CSV table of C-alpha atoms in Angstrom, one decimal:
chain,number,residue,atom,x,y,z
A,1,UNK,CA,1.0,-0.9,19.0
A,2,UNK,CA,-0.9,1.3,16.5
A,3,UNK,CA,-4.1,-0.2,15.2
A,4,UNK,CA,-6.0,0.9,12.1
A,5,UNK,CA,-9.7,-0.2,12.0
A,6,UNK,CA,-11.7,0.1,8.8
A,7,UNK,CA,-15.5,-0.5,8.6
A,8,UNK,CA,-17.5,-0.7,5.4
A,9,UNK,CA,-21.1,0.5,5.9
A,10,UNK,CA,-24.3,0.7,3.9
A,11,UNK,CA,-27.7,2.2,4.3
A,12,UNK,CA,-30.3,-0.1,5.9
A,13,UNK,CA,-32.9,-0.7,3.2
A,14,UNK,CA,-35.6,-1.1,5.8
A,15,UNK,CA,-34.7,2.2,7.6
A,16,UNK,CA,-32.6,4.4,5.3
A,17,UNK,CA,-31.8,6.8,8.1
A,18,UNK,CA,-29.7,4.0,9.7
A,19,UNK,CA,-26.4,2.5,8.5
A,20,UNK,CA,-25.2,-1.0,9.1
A,21,UNK,CA,-22.0,-3.0,8.5
A,22,UNK,CA,-21.6,-4.0,4.9
A,23,UNK,CA,-19.8,-7.3,4.1
A,24,UNK,CA,-20.4,-6.7,0.4
A,25,UNK,CA,-18.9,-3.2,0.7
A,26,UNK,CA,-15.7,-4.6,2.2
A,27,UNK,CA,-15.6,-7.4,-0.3
A,28,UNK,CA,-15.9,-4.8,-3.1
A,29,UNK,CA,-13.2,-2.4,-1.8
A,30,UNK,CA,-11.0,-4.9,-0.1
A,31,UNK,CA,-8.7,-4.1,2.8
A,32,UNK,CA,-7.5,-0.7,1.6
A,33,UNK,CA,-5.5,2.0,3.5
A,34,UNK,CA,-4.3,5.4,2.6
A,35,UNK,CA,-0.5,5.4,2.1
A,36,UNK,CA,2.2,7.9,1.4
A,37,UNK,CA,5.0,7.1,-1.0
A,38,UNK,CA,8.3,9.0,-1.0
A,39,UNK,CA,12.0,8.6,-1.7
A,40,UNK,CA,13.7,6.5,1.0
A,41,UNK,CA,15.5,8.3,3.8
A,42,UNK,CA,19.0,7.5,2.4
A,43,UNK,CA,18.2,9.0,-1.0
A,44,UNK,CA,16.5,12.0,0.6
A,45,UNK,CA,19.6,12.6,2.7
A,46,UNK,CA,21.8,12.3,-0.5
A,47,UNK,CA,19.7,14.8,-2.4
A,48,UNK,CA,19.7,17.2,0.6
A,49,UNK,CA,23.5,16.9,1.0
A,50,UNK,CA,23.9,17.8,-2.7
A,51,UNK,CA,21.5,20.7,-2.6
A,52,UNK,CA,19.1,18.9,-4.9
A,53,UNK,CA,15.3,19.0,-4.5
A,54,UNK,CA,13.7,16.2,-2.6
A,55,UNK,CA,10.5,15.2,-4.5
A,56,UNK,CA,7.2,15.7,-2.5
A,57,UNK,CA,5.6,12.5,-1.2
A,58,UNK,CA,2.6,11.1,-3.1
A,59,UNK,CA,-0.5,9.9,-1.4
A,60,UNK,CA,-3.2,7.4,-2.5
A,61,UNK,CA,-4.7,4.0,-1.6
A,62,UNK,CA,-2.8,0.8,-0.9
A,63,UNK,CA,-4.5,-2.6,-1.1
A,64,UNK,CA,-3.4,-5.3,1.4
A,65,UNK,CA,-2.7,-8.4,-0.7
A,66,UNK,CA,-2.0,-11.6,1.1
A,67,UNK,CA,-1.3,-13.2,-2.3
A,68,UNK,CA,1.7,-10.9,-3.0
A,69,UNK,CA,5.0,-12.0,-1.5
A,70,UNK,CA,6.6,-8.6,-2.0
A,71,UNK,CA,5.1,-5.1,-1.9
A,72,UNK,CA,4.5,-3.5,-5.3
A,73,UNK,CA,4.2,0.3,-6.1
A,74,UNK,CA,2.9,1.8,-9.3
A,75,UNK,CA,5.8,2.4,-11.6
A,76,UNK,CA,4.6,5.8,-12.7
A,77,UNK,CA,4.7,7.0,-9.0
A,78,UNK,CA,8.2,5.7,-8.7
A,79,UNK,CA,9.3,7.4,-11.9
A,80,UNK,CA,7.7,10.7,-10.7
A,81,UNK,CA,9.8,10.5,-7.5
A,82,UNK,CA,12.9,10.1,-9.7
A,83,UNK,CA,13.9,6.8,-8.2
A,84,UNK,CA,16.2,4.6,-10.3
A,85,UNK,CA,15.9,0.8,-10.4
A,86,UNK,CA,18.2,-1.3,-8.2
A,87,UNK,CA,17.5,-4.7,-9.7
A,88,UNK,CA,15.1,-7.1,-11.4
A,89,UNK,CA,12.9,-9.9,-10.0
A,90,UNK,CA,11.0,-12.8,-11.6
A,91,UNK,CA,7.3,-12.4,-10.8
A,92,UNK,CA,4.7,-15.1,-11.1
A,93,UNK,CA,1.1,-14.0,-11.8
A,94,UNK,CA,-2.0,-15.8,-13.0
A,95,UNK,CA,-1.0,-14.7,-16.5
A,96,UNK,CA,2.4,-16.3,-16.2
A,97,UNK,CA,5.9,-15.3,-15.2
A,98,UNK,CA,7.5,-12.0,-16.1
A,99,UNK,CA,10.4,-9.8,-15.0
A,100,UNK,CA,9.9,-6.5,-13.2
A,101,UNK,CA,12.3,-3.9,-11.9
A,102,UNK,CA,12.9,-3.3,-8.2
A,103,UNK,CA,13.1,0.1,-6.6
A,104,UNK,CA,13.9,1.5,-3.1
A,105,UNK,CA,10.8,3.3,-1.7
A,106,UNK,CA,9.6,4.7,1.6
A,107,UNK,CA,6.0,3.8,2.4
A,108,UNK,CA,4.0,5.2,5.3
A,109,UNK,CA,0.5,4.4,6.4
A,110,UNK,CA,-1.2,7.7,6.8
A,111,UNK,CA,-2.6,8.3,10.3
A,112,UNK,CA,-0.3,5.8,11.9
A,113,UNK,CA,3.4,5.8,12.8
A,114,UNK,CA,4.0,2.7,10.6
A,115,UNK,CA,6.8,3.5,8.1
A,116,UNK,CA,8.8,1.2,5.9
A,117,UNK,CA,12.0,2.2,4.1
A,118,UNK,CA,12.2,-0.6,1.6
A,119,UNK,CA,15.5,-1.5,-0.1
A,120,UNK,CA,13.3,-2.8,-2.9
A,121,UNK,CA,9.7,-3.1,-4.0
A,122,UNK,CA,8.3,-4.2,-7.4
A,123,UNK,CA,7.5,-1.5,-9.9
A,124,UNK,CA,4.1,-2.5,-11.3
A,125,UNK,CA,1.2,-1.1,-13.3
A,126,UNK,CA,-1.4,-0.5,-10.6
A,127,UNK,CA,-3.0,2.9,-11.2
A,128,UNK,CA,-5.6,1.5,-13.6
A,129,UNK,CA,-6.8,-0.6,-10.6
A,130,UNK,CA,-7.3,2.6,-8.6
A,131,UNK,CA,-4.4,2.0,-6.2
A,132,UNK,CA,-0.8,3.1,-5.8
A,133,UNK,CA,0.5,0.1,-3.9
A,134,UNK,CA,-0.1,-3.6,-3.2
A,135,UNK,CA,0.9,-4.3,0.4
A,136,UNK,CA,2.5,-7.7,0.3
A,137,UNK,CA,3.5,-10.4,2.8
A,138,UNK,CA,6.9,-8.7,3.3
A,139,UNK,CA,4.9,-6.1,5.3
A,140,UNK,CA,2.3,-8.5,6.7
A,141,UNK,CA,5.1,-10.7,8.2
A,142,UNK,CA,5.6,-7.8,10.7
A,143,UNK,CA,1.9,-7.0,11.2
A,144,UNK,CA,-1.4,-8.3,12.4
A,145,UNK,CA,-4.3,-8.4,9.9
A,146,UNK,CA,-7.8,-9.4,11.0
A,147,UNK,CA,-10.3,-9.5,8.1
A,148,UNK,CA,-13.9,-10.0,9.5
A,149,UNK,CA,-16.0,-10.3,6.3
A,150,UNK,CA,-19.4,-10.8,8.0
A,151,UNK,CA,-18.9,-7.7,10.1
A,152,UNK,CA,-17.6,-5.6,7.1
A,153,UNK,CA,-14.5,-4.8,9.1
A,154,UNK,CA,-10.7,-5.3,9.0
A,155,UNK,CA,-8.0,-4.3,11.5
A,156,UNK,CA,-4.3,-3.8,10.8
A,157,UNK,CA,-1.7,-3.3,13.4
A,158,UNK,CA,2.1,-3.5,13.9
């Protein structure tokens, strides 16, 4: 079972040469992990079989979001990978309900063997938040997440 551990640290104000766990640093950044987004395996195989170029994967940060029922990926990333929508979903946010397109996407957690070939994720506007993906409960239902705020630490495993 691969385990990803993330610690937030800060300088000790009493002794600046030392670092210490930072609950505030973790609260500020949230449980983020580096992810790689690419065309799903089935689409990559189709492109290869038809002598078409397979777009290069795109890397960035993903935020684990226990409030999201489904994983969402920045729509500009999806468009740059040339992936077409496969449906529409009603989405409920604090601002109200809206409809968003669904796309097939491959998501990998960099530095781990954890890979998801999604048949559909939400296409959302996320880049202005500094992230490429929101990791939803569709992923978390297959994983273990431990968020230890006082220790400035979270663990993620599958």
